[in-house]
mmCIF file of C-alpha atoms in Angstrom:
data_model
loop_
_atom_site.group_PDB
_atom_site.id
_atom_site.type_symbol
_atom_site.label_atom_id
_atom_site.label_comp_id
_atom_site.label_asym_id
_atom_site.label_seq_id
_atom_site.Cartn_x
_atom_site.Cartn_y
_atom_site.Cartn_z
ATOM 1 C CA MET F 1 0.000 0.000 0.000
ATOM 2 C CA THR F 2 1.514 3.289 -1.095
ATOM 3 C CA GLY F 3 1.737 6.431 1.031
ATOM 4 C CA PRO F 4 -1.357 8.286 -0.224
ATOM 5 C CA GLU F 5 -3.349 5.050 -0.093
ATOM 6 C CA LYS F 6 -2.324 4.582 3.501
ATOM 7 C CA THR F 7 -3.482 8.089 4.356
ATOM 8 C CA ALA F 8 -6.796 7.532 2.611
ATOM 9 C CA PHE F 9 -7.307 4.234 4.390
ATOM 10 C CA TYR F 10 -6.535 5.765 7.769
ATOM 11 C CA THR F 11 -8.751 8.784 7.135
ATOM 12 C CA GLY F 12 -11.689 6.627 6.090
ATOM 13 C CA ALA F 13 -11.342 4.256 9.004
ATOM 14 C CA GLY F 14 -10.921 7.154 11.421
ATOM 15 C CA ALA F 15 -13.888 9.061 10.060
ATOM 16 C CA LEU F 16 -16.175 6.055 10.357
ATOM 17 C CA MET F 17 -14.942 5.387 13.863
ATOM 18 C CA TRP F 18 -15.545 9.021 14.808
ATOM 19 C CA VAL F 19 -19.129 8.909 13.561
ATOM 20 C CA VAL F 20 -19.830 5.707 15.465
ATOM 21 C CA TRP F 21 -18.178 7.145 18.580
ATOM 22 C CA GLN F 22 -20.161 10.379 18.574
ATOM 23 C CA THR F 23 -23.440 8.598 17.825
ATOM 24 C CA SER F 24 -22.844 6.147 20.657
ATOM 25 C CA CYS F 25 -22.056 8.985 23.051
ATOM 26 C CA ILE F 26 -25.239 10.842 22.148
ATOM 27 C CA LEU F 27 -27.293 7.671 22.488
ATOM 28 C CA GLY F 28 -25.554 6.975 25.784
ATOM 29 C CA VAL F 29 -26.384 10.410 27.143
ATOM 30 C CA ILE F 30 -30.043 10.157 26.173
ATOM 31 C CA LEU F 31 -30.675 6.540 27.086
ATOM 32 C CA GLY F 32 -28.351 6.596 30.067
ATOM 33 C CA ALA F 33 -30.245 9.402 31.698
ATOM 34 C CA ALA F 34 -33.443 7.457 31.174
ATOM 35 C CA ALA F 35 -32.190 4.182 32.653
ATOM 36 C CA PRO F 36 -32.884 3.772 36.375
ATOM 37 C CA GLU F 37 -29.914 3.667 38.680
ATOM 38 C CA SER F 38 -31.012 0.440 40.363
ATOM 39 C CA TRP F 39 -30.111 -1.427 37.189
ATOM 40 C CA SER F 40 -26.397 -0.790 37.980
ATOM 41 C CA LEU F 41 -25.588 -0.297 34.328
ATOM 42 C CA ASP F 42 -22.567 1.744 35.332
ATOM 43 C CA PHE F 43 -20.942 -1.558 36.259
ATOM 44 C CA ALA F 44 -20.438 -2.147 32.546
ATOM 45 C CA VAL F 45 -17.508 0.290 32.609
ATOM 46 C CA PRO F 46 -15.289 -1.689 35.007
ATOM 47 C CA LEU F 47 -16.465 -4.893 33.311
ATOM 48 C CA THR F 48 -15.183 -3.648 29.967
ATOM 49 C CA PHE F 49 -11.856 -2.801 31.511
ATOM 50 C CA ILE F 50 -11.677 -6.224 33.143
ATOM 51 C CA ALA F 51 -12.293 -7.790 29.748
ATOM 52 C CA LEU F 52 -9.444 -5.661 28.375
ATOM 53 C CA LEU F 53 -7.111 -6.396 31.264
ATOM 54 C CA ALA F 54 -7.305 -10.179 31.337
ATOM 55 C CA PRO F 55 -5.631 -10.832 27.952
ATOM 56 C CA ALA F 56 -2.864 -8.365 28.782
ATOM 57 C CA LEU F 57 -1.672 -10.267 31.854
ATOM 58 C CA LYS F 58 0.800 -12.580 30.196
ATOM 59 C CA ASP F 59 3.897 -12.669 32.351
ATOM 60 C CA ARG F 60 4.837 -12.299 35.978
ATOM 61 C CA PRO F 61 6.011 -8.647 35.975
ATOM 62 C CA GLY F 62 2.706 -7.697 34.348
ATOM 63 C CA VAL F 63 0.682 -9.474 37.010
ATOM 64 C CA ALA F 64 2.821 -7.871 39.717
ATOM 65 C CA ALA F 65 2.295 -4.467 38.146
ATOM 66 C CA ALA F 66 -1.464 -5.024 38.097
ATOM 67 C CA VAL F 67 -1.577 -6.201 41.713
ATOM 68 C CA ALA F 68 0.555 -3.296 42.909
ATOM 69 C CA SER F 69 -1.545 -0.852 40.957
ATOM 70 C CA GLY F 70 -4.736 -2.307 42.439
ATOM 71 C CA PHE F 71 -3.460 -2.011 45.995
ATOM 72 C CA ILE F 72 -2.261 1.550 45.566
ATOM 73 C CA ALA F 73 -5.500 2.545 43.870
ATOM 74 C CA TYR F 74 -7.509 1.134 46.742
ATOM 75 C CA ALA F 75 -5.343 2.760 49.398
ATOM 76 C CA ALA F 76 -5.169 6.143 47.699
ATOM 77 C CA HIS F 77 -8.751 6.420 46.503
ATOM 78 C CA PRO F 78 -9.803 9.146 48.978
ATOM 79 C CA LEU F 79 -7.298 11.528 47.427
ATOM 80 C CA PRO F 80 -8.856 14.391 45.480
ATOM 81 C CA HIS F 81 -8.561 15.000 41.734
ATOM 82 C CA ASN F 82 -8.081 11.296 41.025
ATOM 83 C CA LEU F 83 -4.530 11.435 42.360
ATOM 84 C CA GLY F 84 -4.998 7.853 43.499
ATOM 85 C CA LEU F 85 -5.247 6.745 39.907
ATOM 86 C CA ILE F 86 -2.052 8.574 38.948
ATOM 87 C CA LEU F 87 -0.145 7.195 41.944
ATOM 88 C CA ALA F 88 -1.386 3.696 41.213
ATOM 89 C CA SER F 89 -0.354 3.940 37.563
ATOM 90 C CA ILE F 90 3.121 5.177 38.463
ATOM 91 C CA GLY F 91 3.483 2.533 41.164
ATOM 92 C CA GLY F 92 2.319 -0.229 38.860
ATOM 93 C CA MET F 93 4.613 0.796 36.035
ATOM 94 C CA SER F 94 7.586 1.074 38.397
ATOM 95 C CA THR F 95 6.881 -2.369 39.821
ATOM 96 C CA GLY F 96 6.657 -3.923 36.390
ATOM 97 C CA TYR F 97 9.778 -2.123 35.216
ATOM 98 C CA LEU F 98 11.851 -3.211 38.215
ATOM 99 C CA LEU F 99 10.690 -6.802 38.055
ATOM 100 C CA SER F 100 11.249 -7.090 34.318
ATOM 101 C CA GLY F 101 14.769 -5.753 34.723
ATOM 102 C CA ARG F 102 15.531 -8.401 37.308
ATOM 103 C CA GLU F 103 14.351 -11.172 35.029
ATOM 104 C CA LYS F 104 16.896 -10.271 32.421
ATOM 105 C CA MET N 1 -18.393 33.167 32.031
ATOM 106 C CA ALA N 2 -20.596 32.233 29.111
ATOM 107 C CA ASP N 3 -18.710 34.430 26.680
ATOM 108 C CA LEU N 4 -15.538 32.456 27.412
ATOM 109 C CA PHE N 5 -17.180 29.249 26.257
ATOM 110 C CA TRP N 6 -16.098 29.126 22.623
ATOM 111 C CA PRO N 7 -12.544 30.374 23.205
ATOM 112 C CA SER N 8 -12.020 27.724 25.855
ATOM 113 C CA MET N 9 -13.498 25.061 23.567
ATOM 114 C CA ILE N 10 -11.078 26.009 20.815
ATOM 115 C CA LEU N 11 -8.188 26.061 23.270
ATOM 116 C CA LEU N 12 -9.101 22.633 24.622
ATOM 117 C CA ALA N 13 -9.459 21.209 21.126
ATOM 118 C CA ALA N 14 -6.063 22.586 20.109
ATOM 119 C CA GLY N 15 -4.444 21.303 23.266
ATOM 120 C CA THR N 16 -5.896 17.823 22.909
ATOM 121 C CA PHE N 17 -4.913 17.634 19.273
ATOM 122 C CA LEU N 18 -1.332 18.732 19.947
ATOM 123 C CA LEU N 19 -1.023 16.306 22.825
ATOM 124 C CA ARG N 20 -2.171 13.366 20.760
ATOM 125 C CA TYR N 21 -0.530 14.339 17.495
ATOM 126 C CA SER N 22 2.865 14.975 19.098
ATOM 127 C CA PHE N 23 3.446 11.282 19.691
ATOM 128 C CA ILE N 24 2.361 10.315 16.202
ATOM 129 C CA TYR N 25 4.659 12.948 14.741
ATOM 130 C CA LEU N 26 7.655 11.999 16.848
ATOM 131 C CA MET N 27 7.209 8.273 16.447
ATOM 132 C CA ASP N 28 9.311 7.939 13.303
ATOM 133 C CA LYS N 29 11.827 10.568 14.257
ATOM 134 C CA VAL N 30 12.907 9.649 17.759
ATOM 135 C CA GLU N 31 14.499 6.376 18.754
ATOM 136 C CA MET N 32 13.317 5.508 22.234
ATOM 137 C CA PRO N 33 15.844 3.893 24.541
ATOM 138 C CA ASP N 34 15.227 0.357 25.652
ATOM 139 C CA SER N 35 14.472 1.262 29.242
ATOM 140 C CA VAL N 36 11.710 3.669 28.206
ATOM 141 C CA GLN N 37 10.164 1.045 25.955
ATOM 142 C CA ARG N 38 10.211 -1.414 28.805
ATOM 143 C CA LEU N 39 8.545 1.111 31.071
ATOM 144 C CA LEU N 40 5.815 1.917 28.580
ATOM 145 C CA ARG N 41 5.052 -1.732 28.088
ATOM 146 C CA PHE N 42 3.418 -1.810 31.514
ATOM 147 C CA ILE N 43 0.958 0.998 30.950
ATOM 148 C CA PRO N 44 -2.178 -1.090 30.323
ATOM 149 C CA MET N 45 -1.431 -3.439 33.215
ATOM 150 C CA SER N 46 -1.068 -0.472 35.553
ATOM 151 C CA VAL N 47 -3.763 1.895 34.409
ATOM 152 C CA LEU N 48 -6.587 -0.602 33.950
ATOM 153 C CA PRO N 49 -6.472 -1.971 37.514
ATOM 154 C CA ALA N 50 -6.202 1.583 38.828
ATOM 155 C CA ILE N 51 -9.549 2.288 37.184
ATOM 156 C CA ILE N 52 -11.166 -1.052 37.920
ATOM 157 C CA VAL N 53 -10.394 -1.449 41.625
ATOM 158 C CA PRO N 54 -11.938 1.772 42.977
ATOM 159 C CA ALA N 55 -14.964 1.421 40.713
ATOM 160 C CA VAL N 56 -15.606 -2.159 41.785
ATOM 161 C CA ALA N 57 -14.528 -2.449 45.390
ATOM 162 C CA ILE N 58 -15.639 0.811 46.946
ATOM 163 C CA LYS N 59 -19.169 1.930 47.572
ATOM 164 C CA SER N 60 -19.465 5.414 48.947
ATOM 165 C CA ALA N 61 -22.659 6.594 50.566
ATOM 166 C CA ALA N 62 -22.745 10.075 52.105
ATOM 167 C CA GLY N 63 -18.979 10.238 52.421
ATOM 168 C CA ILE N 64 -18.593 6.855 54.126
ATOM 169 C CA TYR N 65 -16.665 4.255 52.160
ATOM 170 C CA THR N 66 -17.569 0.577 52.441
ATOM 171 C CA LEU N 67 -16.605 -2.529 50.496
ATOM 172 C CA ASP N 68 -19.079 -3.504 47.825
ATOM 173 C CA PHE N 69 -19.228 -7.278 47.974
ATOM 174 C CA HIS N 70 -21.728 -7.735 45.158
ATOM 175 C CA ARG N 71 -19.522 -5.957 42.712
ATOM 176 C CA ILE N 72 -16.342 -7.600 43.921
ATOM 177 C CA THR N 73 -17.808 -11.068 43.423
ATOM 178 C CA ALA N 74 -19.247 -10.197 40.033
ATOM 179 C CA ALA N 75 -15.936 -8.667 38.982
ATOM 180 C CA LEU N 76 -14.015 -11.763 40.082
ATOM 181 C CA ALA N 77 -16.397 -13.976 38.145
ATOM 182 C CA ALA N 78 -16.042 -11.787 35.078
ATOM 183 C CA PHE N 79 -12.262 -11.810 35.466
ATOM 184 C CA LEU N 80 -12.148 -15.610 35.550
ATOM 185 C CA ILE N 81 -14.397 -15.831 32.515
ATOM 186 C CA ALA N 82 -12.204 -13.329 30.711
ATOM 187 C CA LEU N 83 -9.126 -15.411 31.465
ATOM 188 C CA LYS N 84 -10.682 -18.646 30.253
ATOM 189 C CA THR N 85 -12.470 -17.366 27.161
ATOM 190 C CA LYS N 86 -10.935 -14.262 25.628
ATOM 191 C CA ASN N 87 -14.439 -13.211 24.691
ATOM 192 C CA MET N 88 -15.256 -9.606 25.563
ATOM 193 C CA PRO N 89 -19.062 -9.497 25.116
ATOM 194 C CA LEU N 90 -19.371 -12.751 27.036
ATOM 195 C CA THR N 91 -17.332 -11.322 29.904
ATOM 196 C CA ILE N 92 -19.412 -8.180 30.132
ATOM 197 C CA ALA N 93 -22.707 -10.071 29.898
ATOM 198 C CA ALA N 94 -21.626 -12.658 32.457
ATOM 199 C CA GLY N 95 -20.419 -10.019 34.902
ATOM 200 C CA MET N 96 -23.603 -8.024 34.509
ATOM 201 C CA PHE N 97 -25.808 -11.081 35.042
ATOM 202 C CA THR N 98 -23.795 -12.142 38.074
ATOM 203 C CA LEU N 99 -24.291 -8.713 39.601
ATOM 204 C CA TRP N 100 -28.035 -8.781 38.950
ATOM 205 C CA LEU N 101 -28.276 -12.282 40.347
ATOM 206 C CA LEU N 102 -26.428 -11.306 43.511
ATOM 207 C CA LYS N 103 -28.563 -8.227 43.978
ATOM 208 C CA ILE N 104 -31.716 -10.331 43.734
ATOM 209 C CA ILE N 105 -30.555 -13.132 46.003
ATOM 210 C CA TRP N 106 -28.834 -11.023 48.669
ATOM 211 C CA PRO N 107 -30.024 -7.418 48.773
#
């Protein structure tokens, strides 16, 4: 695939994805406001991330990074401005980095 | 404040675009050292649990934080299903049904 063809391919794919994205967001806003809170539909967000996380845990440093990140996120969750998430991400990445260096 | 709306929208759009485009632009031009590549490899395994764990485990009512056992169980079930079958819609459906089941059986 030549250069201009690549650009055209990317633009087309991106444009279609953008349309689907915006439409889904609008539908989500309208229908989401109408759905009752007792249905716990907001649980679909962490479920999606769990479905994304499970295939990514392939080796031991990755699992350690995930566990460390989970612990830090739980401990630091009262912090304002989502600082707990940032601390957990940094902690998880550091753990994975250190453990993967040791394996080599 | 309302008359600052469109300028701030344009500023935010420009900022987001530059932030995201900078990496695409620099990708071919900069050779990243091995240590940085190793560090970046762990981003999904760090960020995803950081989002999942507070959303699943913690239920806050009027400023008091308690453990949410329904969601923790449903999330564990969904996690096991995701490990066994790499099927995303199945995981989400199974986790959702587990949560509904638990809420019906034990309120």
